[in-house]
Coordinates of C-alpha atoms (C1' of nucleotides) in Angstrom, one line a residue:
Chain L
X1412 CA 0.0 0.0 0.0
X1413 CA 1.4 3.3 -1.0
X1414 CA 1.7 6.1 1.4
X1415 CA -1.5 8.1 2.3
X1416 CA -1.7 11.4 0.6
X1417 CA -2.9 14.3 2.6
X1418 CA -6.1 14.4 0.7
X1419 CA -6.7 10.8 1.2
X1420 CA -6.1 11.2 4.9
X1421 CA -8.5 14.1 4.9
X1422 CA -11.2 12.0 3.2
X1423 CA -10.7 9.2 5.7
X1424 CA -10.8 11.6 8.5
X1425 CA -14.1 13.1 7.1
X1426 CA -15.6 9.7 6.9
X1427 CA -14.8 8.8 10.4
X1428 CA -16.2 12.1 11.6
X1429 CA -19.4 11.5 9.7
X1430 CA -19.7 8.1 11.1
X1431 CA -19.3 9.3 14.7
X1432 CA -21.9 12.0 14.0
X1433 CA -24.3 9.3 12.8
X1434 CA -24.0 7.4 16.1
X1435 CA -26.9 7.4 18.4
X1436 CA -25.1 9.8 20.8
X1437 CA -25.3 12.7 18.3
X1438 CA -28.6 14.4 18.1
X1439 CA -29.7 15.9 14.8
X1440 CA -27.8 17.2 11.8
X1441 CA -24.9 19.6 12.3
X1442 CA -23.3 22.1 10.0
X1443 CA -20.6 20.7 7.7
X1444 CA -17.2 20.6 9.2
X1445 CA -14.7 23.1 7.8
X1446 CA -11.5 21.6 6.4
X1447 CA -9.5 24.0 8.6
X1448 CA -10.9 22.3 11.7
X1449 CA -9.4 19.1 10.7
X1450 CA -6.1 19.9 12.3
X1451 CA -4.9 22.4 14.7
X1452 CA -2.7 25.0 13.1
X1453 CA 0.0 24.3 15.7
X1454 CA -0.3 20.5 15.3
X1455 CA 3.0 18.6 15.6
X1456 CA 4.1 16.1 13.2
X1457 CA 5.6 13.1 15.1
X1458 CA 8.3 10.7 14.0
X1459 CA 7.5 7.2 15.2
X1460 CA 10.5 4.7 15.2
X1461 CA 11.1 1.2 16.2
X1462 CA 7.9 -0.2 14.6
X1463 CA 7.9 -3.8 13.6
X1464 CA 7.9 -4.1 9.8
X1465 CA 4.8 -6.2 9.7
X1466 CA 2.6 -3.5 11.1
X1467 CA 0.8 -1.2 8.6
X1468 CA -1.2 2.0 9.2
X1469 CA -4.4 0.1 10.1
X1470 CA -2.4 -2.0 12.7
X1471 CA -0.9 1.1 14.2
X1472 CA -3.9 3.2 14.4
X1473 CA -5.5 1.7 17.5
X1474 CA -2.3 2.2 19.5
X1475 CA -2.3 5.9 18.7
X1476 CA -5.9 6.7 18.6
X1477 CA -6.2 6.4 22.3
X1478 CA -4.5 9.8 22.6
X1479 CA -6.7 11.6 20.2
X1480 CA -8.0 11.8 16.7
X1481 CA -5.4 11.0 14.0
X1482 CA -5.1 13.4 11.2
X1483 CA -2.6 11.5 9.2
X1484 CA -0.5 8.4 9.8
X1485 CA 2.0 7.2 7.2
X1486 CA 4.3 4.3 7.5
X1487 CA 7.6 5.1 5.7
X1488 CA 8.4 3.0 2.7
X1489 CA 11.5 2.7 0.7
X1490 CA 11.0 4.9 -2.4
X1491 CA 12.3 2.2 -4.7
X1492 CA 11.6 -1.1 -3.1
X1493 CA 8.5 -0.2 -1.3
X1494 CA 9.9 -1.9 1.8
X1495 CA 8.6 -0.9 5.2
X1496 CA 11.3 1.2 6.9
X1497 CA 10.2 0.5 10.4
X1498 CA 9.1 4.0 11.1
X1499 CA 6.1 6.3 10.5
X1500 CA 5.0 9.9 10.6
X1501 CA 2.0 10.6 12.7
X1502 CA 0.0 13.8 12.9
X1503 CA -2.9 14.3 15.4
X1504 CA -5.6 16.8 14.7
X1505 CA -4.8 18.3 18.1
X1506 CA -1.4 19.4 19.2
X1507 CA -2.3 18.2 22.7
X1508 CA -2.8 14.6 21.5
X1509 CA 0.7 14.6 20.1
X1510 CA 2.2 15.7 23.3
X1511 CA 0.2 13.1 25.2
X1512 CA 1.3 10.3 22.9
X1513 CA 4.9 11.3 23.1
X1514 CA 4.7 11.4 26.9
X1515 CA 3.0 8.1 27.1
X1516 CA 4.9 6.1 24.5
X1517 CA 8.3 7.5 23.7
X1518 CA 10.9 5.1 25.0
X1519 CA 8.1 3.7 27.3
X1520 CA 6.9 0.7 25.4
X1521 CA 8.6 -1.9 23.2
X1522 CA 6.5 -3.3 20.3
X1523 CA 6.6 -7.1 19.7
X1524 CA 9.8 -8.3 18.1
X1525 CA 11.7 -5.1 18.6
X1526 CA 14.9 -4.8 20.5
X1527 CA 14.4 -1.1 21.4
X1528 CA 11.5 0.8 22.7
X1529 CA 9.3 2.8 20.4
X1530 CA 10.3 6.3 19.5
X1531 CA 7.6 9.0 19.4
X1532 CA 8.9 12.5 19.0
X1533 CA 8.6 15.6 16.8
X1534 CA 9.8 14.8 13.3
X1535 CA 12.9 16.6 12.2
X1536 CA 10.9 18.5 9.8
X1537 CA 9.1 20.2 12.7
X1538 CA 12.2 22.0 14.0
X1539 CA 14.7 22.4 11.2
X1540 CA 16.6 19.7 12.9
X1541 CA 19.2 19.5 10.1
X1542 CA 21.4 22.4 11.1
X1543 CA 21.7 21.6 14.7
X1544 CA 22.1 17.9 14.6
X1545 CA 25.5 16.3 14.7
X1546 CA 26.9 13.0 13.7
X1547 CA 29.4 11.6 16.1
X1548 CA 31.8 9.0 15.0
X1549 CA 34.7 7.0 16.4
X1550 CA 33.0 6.5 19.8
X1551 CA 34.0 3.6 21.9
X1552 CA 31.4 0.9 21.4
X1553 CA 30.9 0.8 25.2
X1554 CA 29.9 4.4 25.4
X1555 CA 26.2 5.0 26.2
X1556 CA 23.9 7.8 25.5
X1557 CA 24.8 9.1 29.0
X1558 CA 28.5 9.2 28.2
X1559 CA 27.9 11.0 24.9
X1560 CA 25.6 13.5 26.7
X1561 CA 28.4 14.2 29.3
X1562 CA 30.8 14.9 26.4
X1563 CA 28.5 17.4 24.6
X1564 CA 26.7 19.0 27.5
X1565 CA 29.2 21.8 28.0
X1566 CA 28.4 23.2 24.5
X1567 CA 24.7 23.8 25.0
X1568 CA 21.3 22.4 25.5
X1569 CA 20.9 18.9 24.1
X1570 CA 17.5 18.1 22.7
X1571 CA 18.3 14.6 21.7
X1572 CA 21.0 12.0 21.9
X1573 CA 21.0 8.6 20.3
X1574 CA 23.8 6.1 20.0
X1575 CA 23.4 4.1 16.8
X1576 CA 23.0 0.4 17.5
X1577 CA 22.8 -2.8 15.4
X1578 CA 20.0 -5.3 15.6
X1579 CA 21.8 -6.9 18.5
X1580 CA 21.8 -3.7 20.5
X1581 CA 25.5 -3.2 20.2
X1582 CA 26.8 0.2 19.6
X1583 CA 28.0 1.0 16.1
X1584 CA 30.4 3.4 17.6
X1585 CA 28.6 6.5 16.5
X1586 CA 25.7 8.7 17.6
X1587 CA 23.5 11.6 16.9
X1588 CA 23.4 14.6 19.1
X1589 CA 20.9 17.4 18.5
X1590 CA 21.5 20.7 20.1
X1591 CA 18.9 23.4 20.7
X1592 CA 20.7 25.7 18.1
X1593 CA 23.0 25.7 15.2
X1594 CA 25.6 27.8 17.2
X1595 CA 25.8 25.3 20.0
X1596 CA 26.3 22.5 17.5
X1597 CA 29.0 24.4 15.7
X1598 CA 30.8 25.1 19.0
X1599 CA 30.8 21.4 19.9
X1600 CA 32.3 20.5 16.5
X1601 CA 35.0 23.1 17.0
X1602 CA 35.9 21.8 20.4
X1603 CA 35.5 18.1 20.0
X1604 CA 36.2 17.1 16.4
X1605 CA 39.5 15.2 16.4
X1606 CA 40.2 16.3 20.0
X1607 CA 40.6 12.9 21.5
X1608 CA 40.8 9.2 20.7
X1609 CA 38.4 7.0 22.6
X1610 CA 40.0 3.9 24.1
X1611 CA 39.6 1.1 21.6
X1612 CA 38.7 3.4 18.7
X1613 CA 40.9 3.3 15.7
X1614 CA 41.0 7.0 15.1
X1615 CA 40.2 10.3 16.8
X1616 CA 36.6 11.5 17.6
X1617 CA 34.5 12.6 14.6
X1618 CA 32.1 15.4 15.1
X1619 CA 30.2 16.9 12.2
X1620 CA 26.8 17.9 11.0
X1621 CA 24.6 14.9 10.3
X1622 CA 23.9 14.1 6.7
X1623 CA 20.8 15.7 5.1
X1624 CA 18.3 13.4 3.5
X1625 CA 19.9 14.1 0.1
X1626 CA 23.4 13.2 1.4
X1627 CA 22.0 10.1 3.0
X1628 CA 20.4 8.9 -0.2
X1629 CA 23.7 9.5 -2.0
X1630 CA 25.6 7.6 0.6
X1631 CA 23.2 4.6 0.3
X1632 CA 23.7 4.6 -3.4
X1633 CA 27.4 4.7 -3.1
X1634 CA 27.4 1.9 -0.6
X1635 CA 25.2 -0.3 -2.9
X1636 CA 27.7 0.2 -5.8
X1637 CA 30.5 -0.6 -3.4
X1638 CA 28.8 -3.8 -2.4
X1639 CA 28.5 -4.8 -6.0
X1640 CA 31.6 -6.7 -5.6
X1641 CA 35.2 -7.4 -5.9
X1642 CA 37.6 -5.6 -8.0
X1643 CA 38.7 -7.6 -11.0
X1644 CA 40.1 -6.6 -14.3
X1645 CA 37.1 -7.9 -16.0
X1646 CA 34.9 -5.6 -14.1
X1647 CA 37.1 -2.5 -14.6
X1648 CA 37.6 -2.9 -18.3
X1649 CA 34.9 -2.5 -21.0
X1650 CA 33.7 -5.9 -22.0
X1651 CA 34.4 -5.7 -25.8
X1652 CA 38.0 -4.5 -25.8
X1653 CA 38.9 -6.7 -22.9
X1654 CA 37.6 -9.7 -24.5
X1655 CA 39.7 -9.1 -27.5
X1656 CA 42.6 -8.5 -25.2
X1657 CA 41.9 -11.6 -23.3
X1658 CA 41.8 -13.7 -26.4
X1659 CA 45.0 -12.3 -27.7
X1660 CA 46.6 -13.1 -24.4
X1661 CA 45.2 -16.6 -24.4
X1662 CA 46.7 -17.2 -27.7
X1663 CA 50.0 -16.0 -26.5
X1664 CA 49.8 -18.0 -23.4
X1665 CA 48.9 -21.1 -25.3
X1666 CA 51.8 -20.6 -27.6
X1667 CA 54.3 -20.1 -24.8
X1668 CA 52.9 -23.0 -22.9
X1669 CA 52.8 -25.4 -25.7
X1670 CA 56.3 -24.6 -26.8
X1671 CA 57.8 -26.5 -24.1
X1672 CA 55.1 -28.1 -22.2
X1673 CA 53.0 -29.5 -24.9
X1674 CA 49.6 -30.3 -23.5
X1675 CA 49.9 -28.4 -20.3
X1676 CA 46.6 -26.9 -21.2
X1677 CA 44.0 -29.4 -22.1
X1678 CA 42.1 -28.4 -25.1
X1679 CA 38.6 -27.3 -24.5
X1680 CA 39.3 -25.5 -21.3
X1681 CA 37.0 -22.6 -21.2
X1682 CA 39.0 -19.5 -20.5
X1683 CA 37.9 -16.5 -18.7
X1684 CA 40.1 -13.6 -17.6
X1685 CA 40.2 -15.2 -14.2
X1686 CA 41.5 -18.5 -15.6
X1687 CA 44.2 -16.7 -17.2
X1688 CA 45.4 -15.4 -13.8
X1689 CA 45.4 -18.8 -12.4
X1690 CA 47.2 -20.3 -15.3
X1691 CA 49.9 -17.6 -14.9
X1692 CA 50.4 -18.4 -11.3
X1693 CA 53.0 -21.1 -11.9
X1694 CA 56.4 -20.6 -10.8
X1695 CA 59.9 -21.4 -12.1
X1696 CA 61.1 -22.8 -8.8
X1697 CA 58.1 -24.6 -7.5
X1698 CA 56.9 -21.8 -5.4
X1699 CA 53.7 -20.3 -6.5
X1700 CA 54.8 -17.2 -8.3
X1701 CA 53.3 -14.2 -9.8
X1702 CA 50.7 -14.4 -12.5
X1703 CA 51.7 -14.0 -16.0
X1704 CA 48.5 -12.4 -17.2
X1705 CA 48.3 -8.7 -16.5
X1706 CA 45.6 -7.7 -14.4
X1707 CA 44.9 -4.2 -15.3
X1708 CA 43.9 -1.9 -12.5
X1709 CA 41.3 0.7 -12.5
X1710 CA 43.3 3.3 -14.2
X1711 CA 46.2 1.5 -15.6
X1712 CA 46.9 1.0 -19.1
X1713 CA 47.4 -2.4 -20.4
X1714 CA 50.8 -3.8 -20.3
X1715 CA 53.2 -2.1 -22.6
X1716 CA 56.5 -3.0 -24.1
X1717 CA 58.9 -5.5 -22.4
X1718 CA 61.4 -4.3 -20.1
X1719 CA 64.5 -5.2 -21.8
X1720 CA 66.8 -5.2 -18.9
X1721 CA 69.3 -8.0 -19.2
X1722 CA 69.6 -10.2 -16.1
X1723 CA 66.5 -8.8 -14.6
X1724 CA 63.7 -9.8 -17.0
X1725 CA 64.0 -12.9 -18.9
X1726 CA 61.2 -13.1 -21.5
X1727 CA 61.1 -16.8 -21.9
X1728 CA 62.4 -19.3 -19.5
X1729 CA 61.5 -23.0 -19.8
X1730 CA 58.7 -22.0 -22.0
X1731 CA 57.2 -19.6 -19.5
X1732 CA 57.3 -16.0 -19.9
X1733 CA 59.8 -15.5 -17.1
X1734 CA 59.6 -14.2 -13.7
X1735 CA 63.1 -14.0 -12.4
X1736 CA 63.6 -14.1 -8.7
X1737 CA 66.0 -11.5 -7.6
X1738 CA 68.6 -12.4 -5.0
X1739 CA 66.1 -12.2 -2.1
X1740 CA 64.0 -14.7 -3.9
X1741 CA 61.5 -12.2 -5.2
X1742 CA 60.4 -11.4 -8.7
X1743 CA 61.3 -8.5 -10.8
X1744 CA 59.1 -5.5 -10.6
X1745 CA 58.4 -3.4 -13.6
X1746 CA 57.0 0.0 -13.6
X1747 CA 55.3 1.4 -16.5
X1748 CA 54.7 5.0 -17.3
X1749 CA 51.5 6.1 -18.8
X1750 CA 53.4 7.6 -21.6
X1751 CA 54.9 4.5 -22.0
X1752 CA 57.7 3.4 -22.1
X1753 CA 60.2 3.9 -19.4
X1754 CA 60.4 0.8 -17.4
X1755 CA 62.5 0.7 -14.3
X1756 CA 63.8 -2.5 -12.8
X1757 CA 63.0 -2.0 -9.2
X1758 CA 65.5 -4.3 -7.7
X1759 CA 68.6 -2.4 -8.6
X1760 CA 69.5 -0.5 -5.5
X1761 CA 70.9 2.2 -7.7
X1762 CA 67.6 2.7 -9.2
X1763 CA 65.9 3.4 -6.0
X1764 CA 66.1 7.0 -6.5
X1765 CA 64.8 6.9 -10.0
X1766 CA 62.1 4.6 -9.2
X1767 CA 60.6 6.9 -6.6
X1768 CA 59.3 9.5 -9.0
X1769 CA 57.3 7.0 -10.7
X1770 CA 55.1 6.7 -7.6
X1771 CA 54.9 10.3 -6.7
X1772 CA 52.5 11.6 -9.2
X1773 CA 49.0 10.5 -9.7
X1774 CA 49.1 11.1 -13.3
X1775 CA 52.5 9.6 -13.8
X1776 CA 52.1 6.6 -11.8
X1777 CA 49.9 4.2 -13.4
X1778 CA 50.8 0.6 -12.8
X1779 CA 53.4 -1.7 -11.6
X1780 CA 53.4 -5.4 -12.1
X1781 CA 55.6 -8.0 -10.4
X1782 CA 55.7 -9.9 -13.6
X1783 CA 57.6 -9.7 -16.8
X1784 CA 55.3 -11.4 -19.2
X1785 CA 54.8 -8.5 -21.4
X1786 CA 53.2 -8.5 -24.9
X1787 CA 52.9 -5.7 -27.3
X1788 CA 49.3 -6.8 -28.1
X1789 CA 47.9 -4.4 -25.7
X1790 CA 48.9 -1.3 -27.6
X1791 CA 45.7 -1.3 -29.4
X1792 CA 43.5 -1.6 -26.5
X1793 CA 41.7 1.5 -25.6
X1794 CA 41.9 2.7 -22.0
X1795 CA 38.8 2.4 -19.9
X1796 CA 37.5 5.7 -18.6
X1797 CA 38.6 6.3 -15.1
X1798 CA 36.2 5.0 -12.6
X1799 CA 36.1 7.0 -9.5
X1800 CA 34.5 4.9 -6.8
X1801 CA 35.1 5.0 -3.1
X1802 CA 35.5 1.5 -2.1
X1803 CA 34.1 0.1 0.9
X1804 CA 36.2 -1.5 3.5
X1805 CA 35.3 -5.1 3.8
X1806 CA 37.1 -7.8 5.6
X1807 CA 37.8 -11.0 3.6
X1808 CA 37.4 -14.5 5.0
X1809 CA 39.9 -15.9 7.4
X1810 CA 43.4 -16.0 5.9
X1811 CA 42.6 -13.6 3.0
X1812 CA 43.5 -10.4 4.7
X1813 CA 47.0 -9.0 4.3
X1814 CA 48.9 -6.5 6.4
X1815 CA 51.4 -4.5 4.3
X1816 CA 54.0 -2.4 5.9
X1817 CA 56.7 -0.1 4.5
X1818 CA 54.5 1.3 1.7
X1819 CA 55.8 4.3 -0.1
X1820 CA 54.4 7.4 1.5
X1821 CA 52.7 8.4 -1.7
X1822 CA 50.7 5.2 -1.9
X1823 CA 46.9 5.5 -1.6
X1824 CA 44.2 2.8 -1.6
X1825 CA 44.2 2.5 -5.3
X1826 CA 48.0 2.2 -5.7
X1827 CA 47.9 -0.5 -3.1
X1828 CA 45.2 -2.2 -4.9
X1829 CA 47.1 -2.0 -8.3
X1830 CA 50.0 -3.6 -6.7
X1831 CA 48.1 -6.6 -5.6
X1832 CA 45.6 -7.0 -8.3
X1833 CA 47.7 -9.6 -10.2
X1834 CA 47.4 -12.1 -7.4
X1835 CA 43.6 -12.3 -7.3
X1836 CA 40.3 -10.8 -6.7
X1837 CA 40.5 -7.9 -4.3
X1838 CA 37.7 -7.2 -1.9
X1839 CA 39.2 -4.1 -0.4
X1840 CA 42.5 -2.2 -0.1
X1841 CA 43.2 0.5 2.5
X1842 CA 46.1 2.5 3.3
X1843 CA 46.0 3.8 6.9
X1844 CA 46.1 7.5 7.2
X1845 CA 47.0 9.8 10.0
X1846 CA 43.9 11.7 10.6
X1847 CA 45.6 14.8 11.9
X1848 CA 48.2 15.2 9.1
X1849 CA 46.3 13.3 6.4
X1850 CA 49.5 11.5 5.6
X1851 CA 49.9 7.8 5.0
X1852 CA 51.1 5.8 7.9
X1853 CA 52.9 3.6 5.3
X1854 CA 50.9 0.5 6.1
X1855 CA 47.8 -0.8 4.8
X1856 CA 45.4 -3.8 4.3
X1857 CA 44.5 -5.8 1.3
X1858 CA 41.7 -8.4 1.3
X1859 CA 41.3 -11.1 -1.1
X1860 CA 38.4 -13.3 -1.8
X1861 CA 40.4 -16.4 -1.1
X1862 CA 43.3 -17.5 1.0
X1863 CA 45.4 -18.8 -1.9
X1864 CA 45.5 -15.4 -3.6
X1865 CA 46.6 -14.1 -0.3
X1866 CA 49.4 -16.6 0.0
X1867 CA 50.5 -16.1 -3.5
X1868 CA 50.7 -12.4 -2.8
X1869 CA 52.7 -12.9 0.4
X1870 CA 55.2 -15.2 -1.6
X1871 CA 55.6 -12.7 -4.3
X1872 CA 55.6 -9.4 -2.5
X1873 CA 56.9 -9.9 1.0
X1874 CA 60.4 -8.4 1.1
X1875 CA 59.7 -6.7 -2.2
X1876 CA 61.9 -3.6 -2.5
X1877 CA 60.5 -0.2 -3.4
X1878 CA 62.9 2.6 -3.2
X1879 CA 65.0 2.0 -0.1
X1880 CA 62.4 0.0 1.7
X1881 CA 61.2 -3.6 1.5
X1882 CA 57.6 -4.5 1.9
X1883 CA 56.5 -6.5 4.7
X1884 CA 53.6 -8.6 3.6
X1885 CA 51.8 -10.8 6.2
X1886 CA 48.5 -12.1 7.0
X1887 CA 46.7 -9.5 9.0
X1888 CA 46.9 -10.2 12.7
X1889 CA 43.6 -11.7 14.0
X1890 CA 41.8 -9.2 16.3
X1891 CA 42.0 -11.3 19.4
X1892 CA 45.5 -12.8 19.0
X1893 CA 48.3 -11.2 21.0
X1894 CA 51.2 -10.4 18.8
X1895 CA 52.0 -13.7 17.2
X1896 CA 54.7 -12.1 15.0
Chain T
dT335 C1' 47.5 -4.6 12.3
dG336 C1' 40.9 -1.4 9.9
dG337 C1' 36.4 -2.4 9.4
dC338 C1' 35.0 5.4 9.2
dA339 C1' 29.4 4.3 10.9
dT340 C1' 23.8 8.4 9.1
dT341 C1' 17.6 6.8 13.1

DNA sequence: TGGCATT
């Protein structure tokens, strides 16, 4: 059932009124009721929260009618899915009824199946709630409404304070605080934002104005896109060109493999870009090595010309496009510029200084691959348009989450992702930033969708030299474990 | 050695 429109509500109201007038109690006809008399001019629109989703307007009506005649009652539905949002707007004809209902019900009664008591309070639209309501983040999950109140009380009169909780009642580590004025709210932001780090919180306190409805919708949509999935080359390249690219690669792979291994690939194997990665993940020395197939990142061009650096990159070894372990047992790294064509061998200490600039500019830095299987095929592949998408931070399954230390200062989430894309499907990549300085803390996390990609990445990238530093790549420490490394 | 969240 769609939401009640105001006119529908009025019609219903009128019918109810007529019915009551027709009752035996009423004596004789009365003059028609004026529309204006339907609702007090100072009526209050109430927000009703914590409603079970199986209750519709007709089910809720009896509960609220005991405080007075209802002018309008609308259960909120999702605009697109029509899903019951677990809350409603309620307007009584009389202001007094609203006050009575709020007093009697707000936080006083819990409807069946709900973990928290019902909310009955003036809707935000009633009091321009937007410009005096704050979002508070990075709270300790043990902090209650009371704790938050204590924190914000010095800055003004607080109308409302709610800690956000999940279905289990556990705090999400954030809250809403509504002051009686914009000025007070502003003062609280100024004094508290970033001012302290709560015990157990990963970063300093966040205090900002709460999202408007519009911003919230936008955020929701962004999250949905983020949920859409893992980052794979096949998702980030246009289908058509990539398909051609993949085919060309397959031919190349097949040729290479059949040269010395004959029937290593059984005929009839259905290829997909994912398969190529797995096929590529065969090493020269028995250790799972880096994939041969390039996994192009979000903004990176396809692989360009071969890095013809003798001793570092061997095009063909034992029939494979070669990955040559450098003295530490790690593969060669090749960096490719967008303009093409200036590959640096990363392992040469003397190149450390020259490698660095490759990472320092967003425009300049485009891709790096710990593999040397380079084909010229890709020259004709058009670049995908840059996709700017804030990724969501999601934890992968056990054994799929890597901790990476000694990242170059310039590395952001996307550079980190590009570096690890060749090893599998990445669920999330995150470089940890210092909130105060907005500088990278030079460590980060990469989550794959399976443990073997994570292991492959560790084998290939742990100890990998970039500039003067060597990457430390390990499984992320489990939350509860006490320093096993 | 994250999970940064919006009734």
